[in-house]
mmCIF file of C-alpha atoms and ligand atoms in Angstrom:
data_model
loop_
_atom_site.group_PDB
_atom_site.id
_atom_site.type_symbol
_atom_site.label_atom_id
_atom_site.label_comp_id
_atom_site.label_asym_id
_atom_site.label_seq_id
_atom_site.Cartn_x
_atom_site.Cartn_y
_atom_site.Cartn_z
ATOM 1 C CA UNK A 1 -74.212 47.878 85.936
ATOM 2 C CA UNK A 2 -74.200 44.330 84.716
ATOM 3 C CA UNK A 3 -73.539 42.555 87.669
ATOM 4 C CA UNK A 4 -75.691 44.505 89.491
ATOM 5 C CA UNK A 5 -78.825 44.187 87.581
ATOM 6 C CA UNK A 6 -77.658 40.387 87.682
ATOM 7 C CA UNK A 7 -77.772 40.579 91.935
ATOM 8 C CA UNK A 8 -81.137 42.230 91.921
ATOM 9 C CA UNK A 9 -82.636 38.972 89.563
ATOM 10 C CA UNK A 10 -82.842 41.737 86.465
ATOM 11 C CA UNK A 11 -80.532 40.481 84.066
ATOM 12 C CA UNK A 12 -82.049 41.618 80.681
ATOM 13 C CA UNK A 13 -79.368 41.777 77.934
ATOM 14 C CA UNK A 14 -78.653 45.094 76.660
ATOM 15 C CA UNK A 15 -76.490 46.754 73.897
ATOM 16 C CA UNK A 16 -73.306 48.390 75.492
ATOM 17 C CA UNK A 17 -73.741 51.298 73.422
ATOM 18 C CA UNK A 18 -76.513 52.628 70.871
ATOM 19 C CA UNK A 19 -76.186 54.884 67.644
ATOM 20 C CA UNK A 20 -79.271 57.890 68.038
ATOM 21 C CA UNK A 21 -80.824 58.494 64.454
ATOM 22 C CA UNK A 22 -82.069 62.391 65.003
ATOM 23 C CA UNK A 23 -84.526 63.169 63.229
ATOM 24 C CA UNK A 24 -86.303 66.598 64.389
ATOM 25 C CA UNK A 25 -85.152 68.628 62.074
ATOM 26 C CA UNK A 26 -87.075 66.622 59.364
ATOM 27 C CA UNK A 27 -89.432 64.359 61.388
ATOM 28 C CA UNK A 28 -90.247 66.858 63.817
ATOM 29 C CA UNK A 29 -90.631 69.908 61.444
ATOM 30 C CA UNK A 30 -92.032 68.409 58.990
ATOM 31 C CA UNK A 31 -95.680 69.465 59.918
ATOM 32 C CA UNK A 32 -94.339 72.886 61.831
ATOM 33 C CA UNK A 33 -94.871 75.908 59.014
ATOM 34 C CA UNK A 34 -93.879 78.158 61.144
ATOM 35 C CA UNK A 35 -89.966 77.354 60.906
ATOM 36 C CA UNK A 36 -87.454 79.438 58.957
ATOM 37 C CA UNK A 37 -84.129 77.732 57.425
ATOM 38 C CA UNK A 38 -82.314 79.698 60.003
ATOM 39 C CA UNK A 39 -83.653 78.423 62.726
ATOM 40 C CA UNK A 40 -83.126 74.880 61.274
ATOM 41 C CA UNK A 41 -80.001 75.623 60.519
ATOM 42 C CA UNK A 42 -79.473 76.535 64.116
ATOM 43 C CA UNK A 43 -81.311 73.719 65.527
ATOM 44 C CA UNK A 44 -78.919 71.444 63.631
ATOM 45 C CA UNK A 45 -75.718 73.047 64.459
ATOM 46 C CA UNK A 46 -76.795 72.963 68.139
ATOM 47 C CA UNK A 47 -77.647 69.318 67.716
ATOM 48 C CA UNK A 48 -74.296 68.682 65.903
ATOM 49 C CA UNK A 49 -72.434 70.270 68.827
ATOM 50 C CA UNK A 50 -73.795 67.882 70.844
ATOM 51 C CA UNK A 51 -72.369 64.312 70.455
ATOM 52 C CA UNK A 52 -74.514 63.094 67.974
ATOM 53 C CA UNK A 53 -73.362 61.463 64.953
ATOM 54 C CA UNK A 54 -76.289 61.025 62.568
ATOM 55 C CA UNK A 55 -78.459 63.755 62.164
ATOM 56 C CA UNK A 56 -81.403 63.864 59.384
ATOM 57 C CA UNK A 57 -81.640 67.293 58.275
ATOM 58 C CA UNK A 58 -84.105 67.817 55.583
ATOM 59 C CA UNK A 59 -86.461 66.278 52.905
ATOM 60 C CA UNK A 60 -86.045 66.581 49.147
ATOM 61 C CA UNK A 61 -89.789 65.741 48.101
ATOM 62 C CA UNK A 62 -92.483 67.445 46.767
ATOM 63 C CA UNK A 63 -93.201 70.706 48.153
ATOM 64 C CA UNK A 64 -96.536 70.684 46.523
ATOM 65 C CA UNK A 65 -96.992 67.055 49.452
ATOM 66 C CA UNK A 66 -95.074 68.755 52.293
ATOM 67 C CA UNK A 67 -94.050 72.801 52.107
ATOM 68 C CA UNK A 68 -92.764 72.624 55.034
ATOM 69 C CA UNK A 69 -89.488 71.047 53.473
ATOM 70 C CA UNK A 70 -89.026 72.919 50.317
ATOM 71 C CA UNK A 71 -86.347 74.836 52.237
ATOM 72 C CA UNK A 72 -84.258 71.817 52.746
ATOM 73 C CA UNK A 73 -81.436 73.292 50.315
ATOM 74 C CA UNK A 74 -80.733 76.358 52.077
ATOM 75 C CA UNK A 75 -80.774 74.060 55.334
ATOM 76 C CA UNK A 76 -78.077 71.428 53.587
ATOM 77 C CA UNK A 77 -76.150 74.998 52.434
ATOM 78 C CA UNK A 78 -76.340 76.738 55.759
ATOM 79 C CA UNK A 79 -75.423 74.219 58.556
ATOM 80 C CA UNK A 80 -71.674 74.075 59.780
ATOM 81 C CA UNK A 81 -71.042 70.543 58.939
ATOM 82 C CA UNK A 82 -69.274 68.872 61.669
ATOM 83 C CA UNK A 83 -66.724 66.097 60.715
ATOM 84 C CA UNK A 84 -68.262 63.659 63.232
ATOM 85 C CA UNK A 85 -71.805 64.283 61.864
ATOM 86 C CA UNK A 86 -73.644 62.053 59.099
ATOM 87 C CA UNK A 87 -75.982 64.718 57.793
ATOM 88 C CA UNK A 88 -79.038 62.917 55.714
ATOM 89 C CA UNK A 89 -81.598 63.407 53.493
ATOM 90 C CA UNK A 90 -84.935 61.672 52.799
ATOM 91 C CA UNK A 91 -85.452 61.073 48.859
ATOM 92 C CA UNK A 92 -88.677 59.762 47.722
ATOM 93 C CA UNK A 93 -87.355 59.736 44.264
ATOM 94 C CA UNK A 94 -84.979 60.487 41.049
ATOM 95 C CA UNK A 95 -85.181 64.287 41.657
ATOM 96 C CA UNK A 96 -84.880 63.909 45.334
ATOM 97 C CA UNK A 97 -81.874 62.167 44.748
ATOM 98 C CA UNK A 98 -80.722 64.783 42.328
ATOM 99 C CA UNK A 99 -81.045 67.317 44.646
ATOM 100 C CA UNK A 100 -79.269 65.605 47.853
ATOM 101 C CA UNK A 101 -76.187 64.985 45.348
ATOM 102 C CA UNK A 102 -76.707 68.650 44.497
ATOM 103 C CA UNK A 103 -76.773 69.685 48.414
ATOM 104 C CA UNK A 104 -73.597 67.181 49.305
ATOM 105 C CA UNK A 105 -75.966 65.234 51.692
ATOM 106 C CA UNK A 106 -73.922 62.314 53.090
ATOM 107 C CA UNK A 107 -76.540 59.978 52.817
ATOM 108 C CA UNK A 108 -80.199 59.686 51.764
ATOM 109 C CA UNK A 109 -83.351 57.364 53.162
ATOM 110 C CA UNK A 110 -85.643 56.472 51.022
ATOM 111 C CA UNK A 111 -89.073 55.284 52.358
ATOM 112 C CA UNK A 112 -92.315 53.104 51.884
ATOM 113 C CA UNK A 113 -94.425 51.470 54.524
ATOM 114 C CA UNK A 114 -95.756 48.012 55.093
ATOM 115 C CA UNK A 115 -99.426 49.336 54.654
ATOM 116 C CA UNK A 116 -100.351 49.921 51.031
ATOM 117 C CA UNK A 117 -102.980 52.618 52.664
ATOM 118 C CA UNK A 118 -100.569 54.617 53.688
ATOM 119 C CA UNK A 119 -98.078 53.711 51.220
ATOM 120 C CA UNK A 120 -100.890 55.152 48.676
ATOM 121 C CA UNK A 121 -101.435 58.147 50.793
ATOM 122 C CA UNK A 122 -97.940 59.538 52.106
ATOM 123 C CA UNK A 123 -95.886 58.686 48.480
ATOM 124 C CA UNK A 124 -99.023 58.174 46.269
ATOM 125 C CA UNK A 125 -98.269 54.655 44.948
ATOM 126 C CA UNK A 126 -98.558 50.942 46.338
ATOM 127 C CA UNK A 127 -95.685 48.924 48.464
ATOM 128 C CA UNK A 128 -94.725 47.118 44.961
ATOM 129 C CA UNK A 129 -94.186 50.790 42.570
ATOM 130 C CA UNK A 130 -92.588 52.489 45.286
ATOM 131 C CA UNK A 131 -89.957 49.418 45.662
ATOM 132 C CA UNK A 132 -89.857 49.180 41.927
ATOM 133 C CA UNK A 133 -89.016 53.614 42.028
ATOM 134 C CA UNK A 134 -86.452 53.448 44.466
ATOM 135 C CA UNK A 135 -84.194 50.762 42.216
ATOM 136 C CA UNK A 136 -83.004 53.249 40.566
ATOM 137 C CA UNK A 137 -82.740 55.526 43.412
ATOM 138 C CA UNK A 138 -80.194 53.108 45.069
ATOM 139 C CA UNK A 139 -77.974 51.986 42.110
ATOM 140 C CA UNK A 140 -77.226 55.597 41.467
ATOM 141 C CA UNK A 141 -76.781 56.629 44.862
ATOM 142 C CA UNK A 142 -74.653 53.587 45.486
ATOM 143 C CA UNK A 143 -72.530 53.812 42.583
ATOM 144 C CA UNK A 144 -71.867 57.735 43.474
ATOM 145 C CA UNK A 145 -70.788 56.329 47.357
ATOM 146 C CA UNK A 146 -73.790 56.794 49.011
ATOM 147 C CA UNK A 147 -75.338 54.711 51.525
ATOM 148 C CA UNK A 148 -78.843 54.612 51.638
ATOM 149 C CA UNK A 149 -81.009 53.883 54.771
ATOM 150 C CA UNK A 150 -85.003 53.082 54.338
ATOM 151 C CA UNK A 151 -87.785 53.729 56.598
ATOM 152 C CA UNK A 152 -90.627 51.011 56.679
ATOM 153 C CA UNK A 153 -94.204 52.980 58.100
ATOM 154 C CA UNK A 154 -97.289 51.602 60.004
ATOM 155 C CA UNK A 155 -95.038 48.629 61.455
ATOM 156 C CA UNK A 156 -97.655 48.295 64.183
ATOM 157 C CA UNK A 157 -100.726 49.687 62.781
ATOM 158 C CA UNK A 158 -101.747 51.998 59.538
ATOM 159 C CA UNK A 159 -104.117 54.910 59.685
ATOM 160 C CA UNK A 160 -106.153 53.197 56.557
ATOM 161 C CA UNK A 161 -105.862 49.711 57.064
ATOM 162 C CA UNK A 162 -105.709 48.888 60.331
ATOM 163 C CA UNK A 163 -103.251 46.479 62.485
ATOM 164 C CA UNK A 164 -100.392 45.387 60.434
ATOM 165 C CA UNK A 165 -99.011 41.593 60.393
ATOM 166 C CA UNK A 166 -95.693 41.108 61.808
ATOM 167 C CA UNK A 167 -94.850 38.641 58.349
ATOM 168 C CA UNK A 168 -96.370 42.243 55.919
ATOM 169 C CA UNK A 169 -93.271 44.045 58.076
ATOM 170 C CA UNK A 170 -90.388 41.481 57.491
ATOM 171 C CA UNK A 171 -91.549 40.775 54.104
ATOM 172 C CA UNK A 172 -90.996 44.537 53.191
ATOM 173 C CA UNK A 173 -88.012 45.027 55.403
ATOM 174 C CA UNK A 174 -86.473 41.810 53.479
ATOM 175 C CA UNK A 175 -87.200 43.418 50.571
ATOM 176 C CA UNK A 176 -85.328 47.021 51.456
ATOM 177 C CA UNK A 177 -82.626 44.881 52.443
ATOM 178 C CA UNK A 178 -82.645 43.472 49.300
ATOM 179 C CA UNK A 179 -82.545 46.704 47.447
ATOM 180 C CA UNK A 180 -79.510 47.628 48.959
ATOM 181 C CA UNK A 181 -80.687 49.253 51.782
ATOM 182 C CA UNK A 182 -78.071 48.858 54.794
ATOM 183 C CA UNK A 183 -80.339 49.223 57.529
ATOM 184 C CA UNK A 184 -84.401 49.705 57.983
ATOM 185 C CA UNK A 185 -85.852 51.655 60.076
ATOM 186 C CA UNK A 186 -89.068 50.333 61.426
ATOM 187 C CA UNK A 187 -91.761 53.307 62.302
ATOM 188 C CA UNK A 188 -94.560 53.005 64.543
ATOM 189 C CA UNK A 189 -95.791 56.080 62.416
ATOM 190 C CA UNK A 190 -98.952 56.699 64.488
ATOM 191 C CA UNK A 191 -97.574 55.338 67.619
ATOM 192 C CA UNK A 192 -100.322 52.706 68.899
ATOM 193 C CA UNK A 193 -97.863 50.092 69.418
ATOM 194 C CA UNK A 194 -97.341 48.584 72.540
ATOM 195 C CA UNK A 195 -94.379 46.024 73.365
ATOM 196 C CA UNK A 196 -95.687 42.633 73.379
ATOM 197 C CA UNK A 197 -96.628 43.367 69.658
ATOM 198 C CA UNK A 198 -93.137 45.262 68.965
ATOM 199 C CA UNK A 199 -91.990 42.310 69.950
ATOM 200 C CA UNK A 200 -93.871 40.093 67.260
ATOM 201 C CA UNK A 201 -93.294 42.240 64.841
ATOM 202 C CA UNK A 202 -89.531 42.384 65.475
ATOM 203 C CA UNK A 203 -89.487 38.838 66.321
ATOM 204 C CA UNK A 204 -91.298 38.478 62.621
ATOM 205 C CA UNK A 205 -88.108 41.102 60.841
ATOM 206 C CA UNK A 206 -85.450 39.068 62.631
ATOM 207 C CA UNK A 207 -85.807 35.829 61.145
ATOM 208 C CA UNK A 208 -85.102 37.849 57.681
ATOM 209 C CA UNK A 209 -83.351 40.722 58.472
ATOM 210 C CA UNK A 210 -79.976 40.848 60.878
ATOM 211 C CA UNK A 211 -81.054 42.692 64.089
ATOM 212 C CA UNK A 212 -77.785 45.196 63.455
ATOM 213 C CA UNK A 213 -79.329 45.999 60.359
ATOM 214 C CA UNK A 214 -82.264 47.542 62.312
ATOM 215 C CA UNK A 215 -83.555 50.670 63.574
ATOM 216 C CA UNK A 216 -86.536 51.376 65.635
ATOM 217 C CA UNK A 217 -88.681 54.421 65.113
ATOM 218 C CA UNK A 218 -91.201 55.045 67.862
ATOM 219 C CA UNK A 219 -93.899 57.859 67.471
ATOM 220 C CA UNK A 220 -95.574 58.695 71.157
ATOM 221 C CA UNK A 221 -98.979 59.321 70.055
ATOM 222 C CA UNK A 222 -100.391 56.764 73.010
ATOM 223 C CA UNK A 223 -96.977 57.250 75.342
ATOM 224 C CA UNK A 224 -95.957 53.408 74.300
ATOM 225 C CA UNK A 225 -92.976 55.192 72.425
ATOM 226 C CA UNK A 226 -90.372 54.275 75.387
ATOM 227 C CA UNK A 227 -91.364 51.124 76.569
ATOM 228 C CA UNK A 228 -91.211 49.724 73.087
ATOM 229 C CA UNK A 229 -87.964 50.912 72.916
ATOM 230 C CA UNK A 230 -86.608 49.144 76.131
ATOM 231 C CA UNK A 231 -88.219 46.004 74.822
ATOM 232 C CA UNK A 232 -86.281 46.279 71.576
ATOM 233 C CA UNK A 233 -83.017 47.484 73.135
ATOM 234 C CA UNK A 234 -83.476 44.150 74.955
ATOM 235 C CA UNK A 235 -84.270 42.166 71.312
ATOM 236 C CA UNK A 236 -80.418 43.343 69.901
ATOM 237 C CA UNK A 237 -81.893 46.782 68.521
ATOM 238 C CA UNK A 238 -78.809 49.376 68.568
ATOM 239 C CA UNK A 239 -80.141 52.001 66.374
ATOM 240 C CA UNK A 240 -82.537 54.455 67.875
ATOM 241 C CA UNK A 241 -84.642 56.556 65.595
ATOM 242 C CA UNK A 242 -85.155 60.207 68.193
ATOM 243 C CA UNK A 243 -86.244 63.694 67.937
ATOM 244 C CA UNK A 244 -85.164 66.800 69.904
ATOM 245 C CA UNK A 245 -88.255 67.631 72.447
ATOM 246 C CA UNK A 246 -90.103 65.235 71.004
ATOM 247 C CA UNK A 247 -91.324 66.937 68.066
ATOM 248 C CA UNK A 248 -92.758 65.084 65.310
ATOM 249 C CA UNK A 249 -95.640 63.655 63.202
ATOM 250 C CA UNK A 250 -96.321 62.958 59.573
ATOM 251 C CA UNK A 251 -98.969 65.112 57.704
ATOM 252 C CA UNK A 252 -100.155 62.029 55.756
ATOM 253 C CA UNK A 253 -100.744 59.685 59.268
ATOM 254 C CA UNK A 254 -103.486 61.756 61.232
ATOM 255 C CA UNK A 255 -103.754 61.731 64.765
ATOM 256 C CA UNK A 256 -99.653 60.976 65.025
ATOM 257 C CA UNK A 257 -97.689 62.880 67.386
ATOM 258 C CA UNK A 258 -94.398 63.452 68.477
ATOM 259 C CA UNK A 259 -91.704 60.948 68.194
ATOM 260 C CA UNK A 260 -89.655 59.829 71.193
ATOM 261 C CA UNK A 261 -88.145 62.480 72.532
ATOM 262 C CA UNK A 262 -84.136 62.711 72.201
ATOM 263 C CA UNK A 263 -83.777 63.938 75.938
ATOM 264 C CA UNK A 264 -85.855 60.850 77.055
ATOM 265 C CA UNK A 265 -84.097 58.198 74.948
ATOM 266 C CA UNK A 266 -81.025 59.666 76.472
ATOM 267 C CA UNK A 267 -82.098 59.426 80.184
ATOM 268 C CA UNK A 268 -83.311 55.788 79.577
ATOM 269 C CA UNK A 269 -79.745 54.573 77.893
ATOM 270 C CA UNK A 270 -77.935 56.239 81.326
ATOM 271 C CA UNK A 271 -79.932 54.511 83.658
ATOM 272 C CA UNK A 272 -79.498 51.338 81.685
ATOM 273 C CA UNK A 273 -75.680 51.712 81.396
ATOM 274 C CA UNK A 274 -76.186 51.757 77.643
ATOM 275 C CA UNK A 275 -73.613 54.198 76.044
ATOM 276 C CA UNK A 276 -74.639 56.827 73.572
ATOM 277 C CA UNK A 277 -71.741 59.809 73.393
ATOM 278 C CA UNK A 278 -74.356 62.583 73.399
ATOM 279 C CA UNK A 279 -74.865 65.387 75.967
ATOM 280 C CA UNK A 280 -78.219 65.170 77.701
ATOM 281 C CA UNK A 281 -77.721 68.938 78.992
ATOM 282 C CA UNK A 282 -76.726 70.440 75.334
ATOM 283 C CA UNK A 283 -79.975 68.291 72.841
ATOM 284 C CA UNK A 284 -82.045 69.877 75.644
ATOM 285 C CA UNK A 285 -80.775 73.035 75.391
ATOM 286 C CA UNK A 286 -81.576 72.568 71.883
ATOM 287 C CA UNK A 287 -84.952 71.824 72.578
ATOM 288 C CA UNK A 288 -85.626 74.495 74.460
ATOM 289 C CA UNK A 289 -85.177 76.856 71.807
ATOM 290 C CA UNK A 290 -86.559 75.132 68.913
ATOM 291 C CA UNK A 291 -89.642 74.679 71.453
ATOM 292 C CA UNK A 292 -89.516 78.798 71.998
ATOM 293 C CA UNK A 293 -89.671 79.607 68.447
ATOM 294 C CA UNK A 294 -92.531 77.125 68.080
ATOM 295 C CA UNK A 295 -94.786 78.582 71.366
ATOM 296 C CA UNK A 296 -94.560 75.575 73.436
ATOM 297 C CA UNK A 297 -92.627 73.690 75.985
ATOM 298 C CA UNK A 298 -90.703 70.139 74.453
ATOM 299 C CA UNK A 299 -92.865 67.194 74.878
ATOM 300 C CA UNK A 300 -90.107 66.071 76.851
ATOM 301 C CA UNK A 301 -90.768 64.868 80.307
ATOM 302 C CA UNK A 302 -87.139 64.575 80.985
ATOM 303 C CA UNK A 303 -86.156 68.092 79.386
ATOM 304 C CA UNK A 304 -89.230 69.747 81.435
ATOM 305 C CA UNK A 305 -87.581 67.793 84.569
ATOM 306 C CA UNK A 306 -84.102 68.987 83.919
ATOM 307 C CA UNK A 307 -85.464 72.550 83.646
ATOM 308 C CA UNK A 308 -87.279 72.512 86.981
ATOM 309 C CA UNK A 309 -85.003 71.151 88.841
ATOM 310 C CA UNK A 310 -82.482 74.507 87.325
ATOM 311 C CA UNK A 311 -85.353 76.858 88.303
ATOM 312 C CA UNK A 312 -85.800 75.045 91.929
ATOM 313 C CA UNK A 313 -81.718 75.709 92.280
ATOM 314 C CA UNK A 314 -82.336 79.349 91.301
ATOM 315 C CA UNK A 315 -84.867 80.156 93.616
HETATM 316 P P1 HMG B 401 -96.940 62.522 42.764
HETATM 317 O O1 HMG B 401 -97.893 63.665 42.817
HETATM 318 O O2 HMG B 401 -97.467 61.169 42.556
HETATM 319 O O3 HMG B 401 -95.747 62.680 41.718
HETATM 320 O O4 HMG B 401 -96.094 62.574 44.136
HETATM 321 P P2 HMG B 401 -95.436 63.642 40.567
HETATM 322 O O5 HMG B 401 -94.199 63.081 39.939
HETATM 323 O O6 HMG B 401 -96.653 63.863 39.723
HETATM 324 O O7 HMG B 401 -95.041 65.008 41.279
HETATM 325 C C1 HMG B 401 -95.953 65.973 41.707
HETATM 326 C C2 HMG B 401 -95.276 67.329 41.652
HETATM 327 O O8 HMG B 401 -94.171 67.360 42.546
HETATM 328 C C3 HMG B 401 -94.689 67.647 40.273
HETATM 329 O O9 HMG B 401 -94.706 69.055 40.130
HETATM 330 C C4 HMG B 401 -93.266 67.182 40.395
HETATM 331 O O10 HMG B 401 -92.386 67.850 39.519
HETATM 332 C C5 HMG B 401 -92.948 67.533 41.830
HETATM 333 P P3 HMG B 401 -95.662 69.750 39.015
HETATM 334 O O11 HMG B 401 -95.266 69.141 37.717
HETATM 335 O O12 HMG B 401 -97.071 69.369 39.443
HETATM 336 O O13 HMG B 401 -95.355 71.195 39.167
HETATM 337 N N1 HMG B 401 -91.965 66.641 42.424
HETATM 338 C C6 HMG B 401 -90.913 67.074 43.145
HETATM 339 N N2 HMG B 401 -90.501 68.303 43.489
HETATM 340 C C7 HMG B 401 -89.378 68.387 44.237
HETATM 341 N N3 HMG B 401 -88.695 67.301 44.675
HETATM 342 C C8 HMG B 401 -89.090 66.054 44.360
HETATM 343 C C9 HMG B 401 -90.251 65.908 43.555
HETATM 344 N N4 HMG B 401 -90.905 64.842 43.085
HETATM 345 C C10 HMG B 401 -91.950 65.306 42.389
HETATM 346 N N5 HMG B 401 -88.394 65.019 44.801
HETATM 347 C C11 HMG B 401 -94.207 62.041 45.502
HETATM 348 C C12 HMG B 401 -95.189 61.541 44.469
HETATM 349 C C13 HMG B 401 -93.444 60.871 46.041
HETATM 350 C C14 HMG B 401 -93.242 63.035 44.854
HETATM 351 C C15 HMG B 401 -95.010 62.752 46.643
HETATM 352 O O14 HMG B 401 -96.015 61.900 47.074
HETATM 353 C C16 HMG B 401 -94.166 63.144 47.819
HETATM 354 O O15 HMG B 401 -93.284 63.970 47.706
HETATM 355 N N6 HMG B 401 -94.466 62.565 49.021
HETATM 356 C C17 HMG B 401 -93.691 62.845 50.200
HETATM 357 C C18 HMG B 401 -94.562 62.739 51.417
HETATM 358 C C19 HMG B 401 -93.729 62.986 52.651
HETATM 359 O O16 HMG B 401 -92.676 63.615 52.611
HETATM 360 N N7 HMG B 401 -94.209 62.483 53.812
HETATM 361 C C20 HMG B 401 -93.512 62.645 55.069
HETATM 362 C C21 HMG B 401 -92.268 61.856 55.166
HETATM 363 S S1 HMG B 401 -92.550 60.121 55.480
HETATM 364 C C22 HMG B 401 -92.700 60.004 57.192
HETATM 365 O O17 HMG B 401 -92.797 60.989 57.854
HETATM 366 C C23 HMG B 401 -92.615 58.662 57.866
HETATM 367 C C24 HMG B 401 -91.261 58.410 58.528
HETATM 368 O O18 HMG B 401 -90.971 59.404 59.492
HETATM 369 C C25 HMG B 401 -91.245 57.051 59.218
HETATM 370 C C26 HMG B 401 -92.449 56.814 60.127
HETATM 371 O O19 HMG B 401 -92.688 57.586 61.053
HETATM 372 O O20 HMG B 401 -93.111 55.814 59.856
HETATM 373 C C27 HMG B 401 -90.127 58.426 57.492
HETATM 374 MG MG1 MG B 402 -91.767 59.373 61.604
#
C-alpha cells in the first residue's frame, strides 16, 4: 500500500495499525431513553464478538444529570465479558469510582473539557475543581490497578464559549497527563471542527503531550468527523474514539450529533492499509439492530452502503 501511494506522489505517513475506542454503548446511548439494559447488554456482546478490544460500556454518574445511564450496573453485570475486551466505565467522581470497582469495570475515564462553559454545564464545576476532584479519583483507582483514561471536551469549539485555543487544549491535556491519566482523549463534542484547525489544536497537545498518548474523538454534527480523523491519523494519532452506527451526542452540548460512525472509521483504515482487527460485516450487524430498536437506520453511510449492496444481490 506504501509503495504504491508513494508511485502515485501520495505518500502521507500513516499508523500501520490503530486501537478503536467504542463508545456507543455510552456515548451513543447516552441521550437514547428508550434503551433497556438488555439490549445494551446485547449491543455489547455483539460488539465484543467482533474484534474490538476496548469497548466503553456504561456511565456511573448522576442519574438525576443523565437517566439514561443509571442502568449501567445491570449492563457491567449482564455482558459476557470477553477476555480480549477492555470493558470501561466513565466516573465523574468518588462514588462513580465506587461503583465501577463494585461492577469489576476494567478501567474508568474520567472527564473535563477545555471550556469552563461546558465544564460548568456537563459536570457542574470549573476546569480547575474538576482536576482538583478527580485526584483522588486516580490515586485510588491507580493504587487498586486501574488505569484511567480522560476525555478533554470542546477541543475545537464549546457550546458556551465559543472557539477554543489550541494552547487552552494542551494546557488541560498536560494537565490529565499529569494526573496520571495514560492517554487523553480529545472530543470535538459538538463536532464543528474542521482539519486545518484539528491540526492546530493537535499541533498545540503535541508539543506537551506524546502523540501515543492521544486519542481523537470526533462528533459528526457538520460531517467534518472523518476528515479530521485522516488528518490526525496522518499527525501520529493511533487511538480512534468510534461509535456503532454513529450514534451519539451529549445532553449537556446542544445541537451535537452522532459521533463517527464505527462502520465508517473501519472502511477508511482498509482503504488506507491501516490495520484495526475488527469485522466491518459483524459492528454493522450490530448497528443494524441497535438502530431497529431505536426506529431508525445507522447514521452510517458505509453500513447503509453495505446493506444495499446485500438487498441489490437479493433481488
Ligand atoms: P452535582 O449536582 O454538582 O453534585 O453533580 P452532587 O454531589 O450534589 O450530586 C447530585 C446528586 O447526584 C446527589 O443526589 C448525589 O448523591 C448524586 P441527591 O443527594 O440529590 O439525591 N450523585 C451520584 N449518583 C450516582 N453516581 C454518582 C453520583 N454523583 C453524585 N457518581 C456530577 C455533579 C458530576 C455528579 C454531575 O454533574 C454529573 O453526574 N454529570 C455527568 C454529566 C454527563 O454524564 N455527561 C455526559 C458524559 S460527558 C460527554 O458525553 C463528553 C464525552 O463524550 C467527550 C466529548 O464528546 O467531548 C466524554
Ligand atoms: Mg462524546
Amino acid at each position: 500500500m506504501k509503495a504504491l501511494l508513494s508511485r502515485a506522489g501520495l505518500l502521507c505517513e500513516f499508523p500501520p495499525a490503530v486501537t478503536l475506542v467504542e463508545v456507543g454503548a455510552r456515548d451513543g446511548l447516552q441521550n437514547e431513553s428508550a434503551v433497556t439494559s438488555a439490549a445494551k447488554i446485547a449491543l455489547i456482546d455483539q460488539l465484543s464478538a467482533s474484534g474490538l478490544t476496548y469497548i466503553e460500556a456504561g456511565a456511573f454518574v448522576s442519574p438525576k444529570w443523565v437517566p439514561q445511564m443509571a442502568d449501567s450496573h445491570e449492563v457491567f453485570s449482564g455482558i459476557q465479558r470477553a477476555p480480549t475486551v477492555t470493558y470501561s466505565a466513565l466516573v465523574p467522581n468518588l462514588r462513580g469510582l465506587e461503583q465501577a470497582i463494585a461492577c469489576q469495570a476494567d478501567e474508568i475515564a474520567i472527564f473535563t473539557s477545555a471550556s469552563q462553559g461546558f465544564c460548568q454545564h456537563n459536570i457542574n464545576c470549573s476546569i480547575e475543581q474538576s482536576l482538583q476532584r478527580f485526584e483522588p479519583v486516580v490515586s485510588q483507582a491507580q493504587q487498586l490497578g486501574l488505569k484511567v483514561r480522560g476525555y478533554l471536551s470542546c477541543v475545537a469549539d464549546c457550546p458556551y464559549d465559543g472557539p477554543t485555543p489550541p494552547e487552552q487544549v494542551a494546557s488541560v491535556a498536560e494537565a490529565l497527563r499529569d494526573l496520571g491519566c495514560y492517554q487523553i482523549s480529545l472530543g470535538d463534542t459538538i463536532g464543528t471542527g474542521t482539519p486545518l484547525r484539528i491540526a492546530r489544536m493537535l499541533e498545540a497537545v503535541r508539543k506537551q503531550v506524546q502523540a501515543k498518548q492521544l486519542a481523537v474523538h470526533f462528533h459528526d454534527t457538520w460531517g467534518m468527523a472523518l476528515a479530521n480523523l485522516y488528518q490526525s491519523l496522518s499527525m501520529g494519532i493511533t487511538t480512534i474514539d468510534c461509535s456503532v452506527a454513529g450514534l451519539g451526542g451529549c445532553p449537556y452540548a446542544p445541537g451535537a450529533a452522532g459521533n463517527v460512525a464505527t462502520e465508517d472509521v473501519l472502511y477508511l483504515c482498509q482503504g488506507l492499509g491501516i490495520h484495526t482487527g475488527v469485522d466491518l460485516q459483524q459492528v454493522a450487524k450490530a448497528g443494524w439492530a441497535i438502530s431497529h430498536i431505536l426506529g431508525r437506520r445507522p447514521i452510517s453511510k458505509v453500513s447503509l452502503a453495505l446493506y444495499s449492496k446485500l438487498t441489490q444481490k437479493k433481488t
